Each structure stands twice: as structure tokens, then as C-alpha cells.
Amino acid sequence: PGELTDPEGGVATSTRDLDGLAKRIEAWLATGLDPVSSPEVSDVTSPASNGMSSETLLFTVTTMEDGTSVERRCVARIEPELDKLPVFPSYELGMQFEVMRLVGEATSAPVPPTLWFEPDPQVVGAPFLVMGRVDGIVPPDILPYTFGDCWVTDGSTEDRARIERTSVAAVSAAHSITTDSHALAFLDHHDLTRPVAGDTALARHLDWWDQYREWTTEGERSPLLDECFAWLRDTCPTTTEARLSWGDARIGNMLFEDFEVTAVLDWEMAAVAPPEVDLGWMTYLHRFFQDLAEELGVAGLPDFLTAGTVTHLYREQTGREVSDLRWYQADAAMRHGVIMRRVTERAVLFGDAVRPTDPDEMIMHRATLRAMLDGTYWDRLPS
């Protein structure tokens, strides 16, 4: 495993034709693997997925090893086009590759095997990484799993308890990596206008996201997001914990078989932060879907992935104490508000939405953010 480059420097078509991609990937592999292996690429598909920040390709690589034909099922993640109003200012696929490799080598968290990273955009039109393919299914985002009629809601209470237990176990395993045990400077982000500031990992986490808010809203300020981030700064906890943070810790980024996690995906938001940042994101992102269901009169799963359950499981699995998650859930909701603002901006660009007069109307869960700011949101949550 390692970097592979294309010495011929071919330029991929902007349409990323699948047959053409198969030929390019095959030629790329032939230059990086043992020539005797005679790699062949087949079954290239581009599936729908929950993600919105990269393109995914599935394909099969067949090689000859010691005279025997060997098939390897692969997944490629391709960097998005950064001239099309990207969700994030940079994508840092190399960082994602390295953090997945570190997690796979140093922890029990189930991550796909990391195979190759290609930084040269000439091969398929953008940098990409290749992972081994892992079997499993994903809780759907569209329609959200809280709306019913899917494998999550069709399962029993015990089945969903397995989802909770194994998903928290995956997150807690990743958190065994700390700044004392491993060199994590490669997770520092340098893609905004000024160096990230702060005396603690949590303060630096918040400063990066505040800069991201400024970058996202530079064309038109968001009064609501301005107020949210002022509140986060004024109330920020003083913890000095510094562990590997998955960043996008939610069950929609996990594969499951028999209601147990088989793989943890999507590490583009990885950073260094206290563990509560991931736990807050995990519990709030479920609430985001639960709130949508309740607004439409659907019962959803109000007792699933609650802060109380997740905190209890995390303490049980790690032996570490966990702070009250309320601030971290608010942090998650407010950061998610910036992302939703950016996603709506993209929808406007591509003609899928109309720009509203009030920029805050581009934040789907703006009522939640206001309720968090005035303190009324928390009373509706189960313990």
C-alpha cells in the first residue's frame, strides 16, 4: 500500500465516464503494482450514498498472485470539484487516508482496509483514495430512518440496542488514540484565512468552525449563526482532553450487518478534540432526524441514541467519565447549521432551490437553534 502515480499523465474526462474510468484505473494500477500481477478492473459503478462531499466508485480488481487469479473488491473516494461551491474549503484526502490507516492499525474500530492514495488529479480528474470494500447496509438519510419503513425501525428494541452498543464502541475505540500516544499534527487544518487559535483542543476546534462559519457566510452574514457562535464561545467548557475525533460520528456513516457495525466511514472532519465532541454530534444528528419526523407527525425513535444511553455506554466501555452533553449537542447543532447553510447555497447554485430574502431561512433547523439559545429545546428531550 502507498501512493501510485500515472506516468502518462492522462486527463480524465469531466463526465467521469465509468468505462473510461475503468481503463484509467487499470492503467494506473499496472504502473504501481507488480507488472506480473496483470491487474484488471471490472464492474465499475457509482452508487447513491448518504454523503454529499465526495464521489464514490465501486469496482473489482483482479490480479494474478502466484499463478492464481485473485479478486479484490474496492471502493474509491474521489475529491469533489472545488470550483463548484464545495461544502468545505478543502478536502484533504491524504489526511483521511492516513487517519483511517492509523485507526485500523492502532484500534479495534472497524475501518475499511486502506489500499492506495493517489494525490495526482491527472488519473481520474481529482485526487482519490482506494479502500477495500466491506459488506453492510447504511441507515438511510433520504428519507431519514426515523420516518420508518426501513431496517432500523423494522428491527426490535434489542436490535436497536445492538446498533447503539456497537456504534458507541466504534467511536470509543477511535478515542483510544490521543496526542500523548500518537503524533496527530497531520490532523491540523490550515485551509482557512488565519491560523487556528486556542489554548486547548476544544478551543481550537471551536475556532476552526467559527472561521468556517465566516468563510461560509462571507457573501451574506447569518444573524442566527453569528449569535450561535457567540454563545458557544461565551459558554465553552474548559476541558483539556485531546483525543482523535472522528468528526462525523453518526450511524449514517457506518455500515451494519445484523445490527452491528462492520465499518466506520467518512473521516473528512477528523480532528483533535475532547471525546464529547463526537458524542454530542452522534446524539444530535439523530435528534435532527427525530425532530424532522416529529414535525411531520411521525413517531420516529425518540428513545434511540439518547444522550443518557450514549453516555452510559461510553462510560461502561471506556471507564472514563463523560461531561454533560448539552453544550456539545448545541455545538453539533450549530456547526450543522453552518453546513446546512452551505448545502442550501449549493442547491441555489445548481437550480434546486431559490435564495430566500432572509439568509437564516437557508438553515433547515433554525427553530432548533433558536430554542437552544433560549434554553427551551432541552425540555423536549428524553433523559
Short mmCIF file of C-alpha atoms in Angstrom, two decimals, residues 39-290:
data_model
loop_
_atom_site.label_atom_id
_atom_site.label_comp_id
_atom_site.label_asym_id
_atom_site.label_seq_id
_atom_site.Cartn_x
_atom_site.Cartn_y
_atom_site.Cartn_z
CA PRO A 39 -4.36 -6.06 -12.85
CA GLU A 40 -7.76 -5.90 -14.49
CA VAL A 41 -10.59 -3.58 -13.39
CA SER A 42 -14.23 -4.51 -13.86
CA ASP A 43 -17.73 -3.88 -12.50
CA VAL A 44 -17.24 -0.12 -12.06
CA THR A 45 -20.34 1.54 -10.61
CA SER A 46 -21.11 4.85 -8.94
CA PRO A 47 -23.73 4.20 -6.25
CA ALA A 48 -26.01 6.60 -4.48
CA SER A 49 -24.85 7.28 -0.92
CA ASN A 50 -25.59 9.30 2.19
CA GLY A 51 -22.55 11.50 1.64
CA MET A 52 -22.52 14.83 -0.17
CA SER A 53 -18.86 15.84 -0.09
CA SER A 54 -17.21 13.31 -2.41
CA GLU A 55 -17.91 10.89 -5.22
CA THR A 56 -17.79 7.13 -4.59
CA LEU A 57 -16.84 4.43 -7.08
CA LEU A 58 -17.11 0.68 -6.59
CA PHE A 59 -15.04 -1.69 -8.68
CA THR A 60 -13.32 -5.08 -8.70
CA VAL A 61 -9.57 -5.55 -9.23
CA THR A 62 -8.44 -8.96 -10.49
CA THR A 63 -4.72 -9.79 -10.21
CA MET A 64 -2.53 -12.84 -10.68
CA GLU A 65 -0.76 -13.87 -7.49
CA ASP A 66 1.49 -16.95 -7.57
CA GLY A 67 -0.32 -18.14 -10.66
CA THR A 68 -3.76 -17.78 -9.08
CA SER A 69 -6.43 -15.25 -10.05
CA VAL A 70 -7.38 -13.13 -7.03
CA GLU A 71 -10.31 -10.70 -6.87
CA ARG A 72 -10.34 -7.69 -4.58
CA ARG A 73 -13.48 -5.59 -4.18
CA CYS A 74 -12.58 -1.93 -3.86
CA VAL A 75 -14.10 1.46 -3.11
CA ALA A 76 -12.63 4.72 -4.39
CA ARG A 77 -13.43 8.10 -2.87
CA ILE A 78 -12.79 10.94 -5.32
CA GLU A 79 -12.20 14.53 -4.19
CA PRO A 80 -15.07 16.85 -5.14
CA GLU A 81 -14.62 19.67 -7.61
CA LEU A 82 -13.56 22.66 -5.55
CA ASP A 83 -14.81 25.20 -8.12
CA LYS A 84 -18.46 24.16 -7.60
CA LEU A 85 -19.12 25.76 -4.18
CA PRO A 86 -17.75 22.84 -2.15
CA VAL A 87 -19.11 22.06 1.30
CA PHE A 88 -15.64 22.51 2.84
CA PRO A 89 -12.79 24.78 1.71
CA SER A 90 -10.52 21.78 1.13
CA TYR A 91 -10.95 18.04 1.19
CA GLU A 92 -7.58 16.65 2.33
CA LEU A 93 -7.96 13.09 1.07
CA GLY A 94 -4.41 12.31 2.11
CA MET A 95 -5.32 13.17 5.71
CA GLN A 96 -8.37 10.90 5.51
CA PHE A 97 -6.25 8.06 4.16
CA GLU A 98 -3.69 8.45 6.95
CA VAL A 99 -6.25 8.69 9.75
CA MET A 100 -8.08 5.56 8.52
CA ARG A 101 -4.78 3.71 8.31
CA LEU A 102 -3.88 4.84 11.85
CA VAL A 103 -7.27 3.83 13.25
CA GLY A 104 -7.06 0.46 11.51
CA GLU A 105 -3.57 -0.24 12.84
CA ALA A 106 -3.92 1.15 16.37
CA THR A 107 -7.51 0.43 17.44
CA SER A 108 -10.33 -2.07 17.26
CA ALA A 109 -12.60 0.37 15.42
CA PRO A 110 -13.73 -1.32 12.19
CA VAL A 111 -12.40 0.72 9.27
CA PRO A 112 -12.05 -0.47 5.68
CA PRO A 113 -8.55 -1.61 4.65
CA THR A 114 -6.59 1.34 3.25
CA LEU A 115 -5.04 0.31 -0.07
CA TRP A 116 -3.76 3.29 -2.08
CA PHE A 117 -3.85 7.07 -2.14
CA GLU A 118 -3.33 8.98 -5.38
CA PRO A 119 -2.70 12.73 -4.98
CA ASP A 120 -2.24 13.36 -8.73
CA PRO A 121 -5.52 14.68 -10.22
CA GLN A 122 -4.50 13.59 -13.72
CA VAL A 123 -5.56 9.96 -13.30
CA VAL A 124 -9.33 10.37 -12.86
CA GLY A 125 -9.71 14.14 -12.73
CA ALA A 126 -9.12 14.59 -8.99
CA PRO A 127 -7.10 13.04 -6.14
CA PHE A 128 -8.60 9.81 -4.82
CA LEU A 129 -8.09 7.05 -2.30
CA VAL A 130 -8.90 3.36 -2.59
CA MET A 131 -10.17 1.16 0.23
CA GLY A 132 -11.16 -2.46 0.50
CA ARG A 133 -14.92 -2.91 0.22
CA VAL A 134 -16.78 -4.01 3.37
CA ASP A 135 -20.24 -5.55 3.33
CA GLY A 136 -23.04 -3.85 5.18
CA ILE A 137 -26.02 -1.52 4.92
CA VAL A 138 -26.39 2.10 5.98
CA PRO A 139 -29.25 3.74 7.89
CA PRO A 140 -30.89 5.90 5.21
CA ASP A 141 -30.76 9.69 5.21
CA ILE A 142 -33.37 10.12 2.45
CA LEU A 143 -35.95 9.56 3.73
CA PRO A 144 -34.38 9.57 7.20
CA TYR A 145 -34.51 6.29 9.06
CA THR A 146 -36.68 7.96 11.73
CA PHE A 147 -39.52 8.11 9.19
CA GLY A 148 -39.96 4.33 9.38
CA ASP A 149 -40.25 1.66 6.69
CA CYS A 150 -36.56 0.77 6.88
CA TRP A 151 -34.39 -1.84 8.52
CA VAL A 152 -33.68 0.35 11.56
CA THR A 153 -37.32 0.82 12.51
CA ASP A 154 -38.28 -2.69 11.39
CA GLY A 155 -35.84 -4.15 13.92
CA SER A 156 -36.68 -4.92 17.52
CA THR A 157 -35.75 -2.86 20.57
CA GLU A 158 -32.92 -5.35 21.16
CA ASP A 159 -31.72 -4.89 17.57
CA ARG A 160 -31.53 -1.13 18.01
CA ALA A 161 -29.71 -1.63 21.31
CA ARG A 162 -27.05 -3.53 19.32
CA ILE A 163 -26.79 -0.57 16.95
CA GLU A 164 -26.25 1.73 19.92
CA ARG A 165 -23.77 -0.54 21.67
CA THR A 166 -21.59 -1.30 18.64
CA SER A 167 -21.66 2.23 17.22
CA VAL A 168 -20.57 3.72 20.55
CA ALA A 169 -17.89 1.01 20.77
CA ALA A 170 -16.54 2.06 17.36
CA VAL A 171 -16.35 5.69 18.43
CA SER A 172 -14.81 4.90 21.80
CA ALA A 173 -12.17 2.69 20.14
CA ALA A 174 -11.08 5.58 17.93
CA HIS A 175 -10.81 7.75 21.03
CA SER A 176 -8.08 5.48 22.43
CA ILE A 177 -5.73 7.46 20.16
CA THR A 178 -4.52 10.56 22.00
CA THR A 179 -1.97 13.30 21.44
CA ASP A 180 0.22 11.51 24.00
CA SER A 181 0.08 8.13 22.26
CA HIS A 182 0.43 9.25 18.64
CA ALA A 183 1.64 12.20 16.56
CA LEU A 184 -1.57 13.86 15.40
CA ALA A 185 -0.24 17.11 13.95
CA PHE A 186 -1.27 15.89 10.47
CA LEU A 187 -4.88 16.48 11.59
CA ASP A 188 -4.31 20.23 11.96
CA HIS A 189 -6.35 22.11 9.37
CA HIS A 190 -4.70 25.04 7.57
CA ASP A 191 -7.35 25.76 4.95
CA LEU A 192 -8.88 29.00 6.22
CA THR A 193 -7.79 32.60 6.38
CA ARG A 194 -5.77 32.63 9.61
CA PRO A 195 -4.07 30.12 11.92
CA VAL A 196 -6.41 28.29 14.27
CA ALA A 197 -6.14 29.76 17.78
CA GLY A 198 -6.85 28.39 21.24
CA ASP A 199 -5.13 27.06 24.36
CA THR A 200 -6.98 23.71 24.32
CA ALA A 201 -8.09 21.22 21.70
CA LEU A 202 -11.71 22.24 22.27
CA ALA A 203 -10.93 25.94 21.86
CA ARG A 204 -9.07 25.21 18.60
CA HIS A 205 -11.96 23.01 17.42
CA LEU A 206 -14.38 25.87 18.03
CA ASP A 207 -12.11 28.45 16.41
CA TRP A 208 -11.81 26.40 13.19
CA TRP A 209 -15.58 26.05 12.97
CA ASP A 210 -16.06 29.74 13.70
CA GLN A 211 -13.70 30.53 10.83
CA TYR A 212 -15.64 28.06 8.68
CA ARG A 213 -18.81 29.98 9.58
CA GLU A 214 -17.14 33.20 8.45
CA TRP A 215 -16.00 31.55 5.19
CA THR A 216 -19.45 30.11 4.51
CA THR A 217 -21.33 33.35 5.17
CA GLU A 218 -18.85 35.86 3.76
CA GLY A 219 -21.24 36.76 0.92
CA GLU A 220 -24.17 37.33 3.25
CA ARG A 221 -23.98 37.19 7.03
CA SER A 222 -26.28 34.96 9.06
CA PRO A 223 -27.52 36.75 12.19
CA LEU A 224 -28.61 33.44 13.71
CA LEU A 225 -25.26 31.72 13.18
CA ASP A 226 -23.43 34.81 14.45
CA GLU A 227 -25.47 34.58 17.65
CA CYS A 228 -24.92 30.83 17.92
CA PHE A 229 -21.15 31.05 17.73
CA ALA A 230 -21.03 33.97 20.15
CA TRP A 231 -22.96 31.77 22.58
CA LEU A 232 -20.60 28.82 22.01
CA ARG A 233 -17.56 30.96 22.71
CA ASP A 234 -19.12 32.52 25.82
CA THR A 235 -20.08 29.14 27.29
CA CYS A 236 -17.25 26.90 26.05
CA PRO A 237 -16.17 24.24 28.61
CA THR A 238 -12.61 24.39 29.92
CA THR A 239 -11.70 20.72 29.41
CA THR A 240 -8.16 19.95 28.28
CA GLU A 241 -8.93 16.48 26.82
CA ALA A 242 -7.27 15.91 23.42
CA ARG A 243 -8.11 12.71 21.55
CA LEU A 244 -8.62 11.68 17.98
CA SER A 245 -12.07 12.90 16.98
CA TRP A 246 -13.84 11.16 14.08
CA GLY A 247 -15.71 14.41 13.48
CA ASP A 248 -18.69 12.98 11.59
CA ALA A 249 -19.65 10.36 14.17
CA ARG A 250 -23.14 9.28 13.19
CA ILE A 251 -24.74 5.98 12.29
CA GLY A 252 -25.39 7.25 8.75
CA ASN A 253 -21.61 6.96 8.25
CA MET A 254 -21.46 3.36 9.43
CA LEU A 255 -22.12 0.02 7.74
CA PHE A 256 -24.10 -2.60 9.64
CA GLU A 257 -24.78 -6.33 9.39
CA ASP A 258 -27.24 -7.94 11.80
CA PHE A 259 -27.50 -4.54 13.53
CA GLU A 260 -23.78 -4.48 14.38
CA VAL A 261 -21.17 -2.12 12.94
CA THR A 262 -18.95 -3.57 10.22
CA ALA A 263 -17.22 -0.36 9.08
CA VAL A 264 -16.80 3.28 10.02
CA LEU A 265 -16.68 5.63 7.02
CA ASP A 266 -16.17 9.30 6.11
CA TRP A 267 -13.26 10.81 8.02
CA GLU A 268 -13.10 14.21 6.27
CA MET A 269 -13.98 16.01 9.53
CA ALA A 270 -11.36 14.18 11.64
CA ALA A 271 -9.51 16.39 14.11
CA VAL A 272 -8.23 16.52 17.68
CA ALA A 273 -10.92 17.27 20.27
CA PRO A 274 -12.45 16.02 23.52
CA PRO A 275 -14.49 12.81 23.12
CA GLU A 276 -17.71 14.67 23.95
CA VAL A 277 -17.48 16.43 20.56
CA ASP A 278 -18.14 13.11 18.81
CA LEU A 279 -20.76 12.04 21.36
CA GLY A 280 -22.58 15.35 21.01
CA TRP A 281 -22.55 15.05 17.21
CA MET A 282 -23.73 11.44 17.34
CA THR A 283 -26.67 12.17 19.61
CA TYR A 284 -27.66 15.47 17.98
CA LEU A 285 -27.58 14.13 14.41
CA HIS A 286 -30.10 11.51 15.50
CA ARG A 287 -32.19 14.26 17.08
CA PHE A 288 -32.02 16.24 13.83
CA PHE A 289 -33.78 13.37 12.04
CA GLN A 290 -36.08 12.75 15.01
#
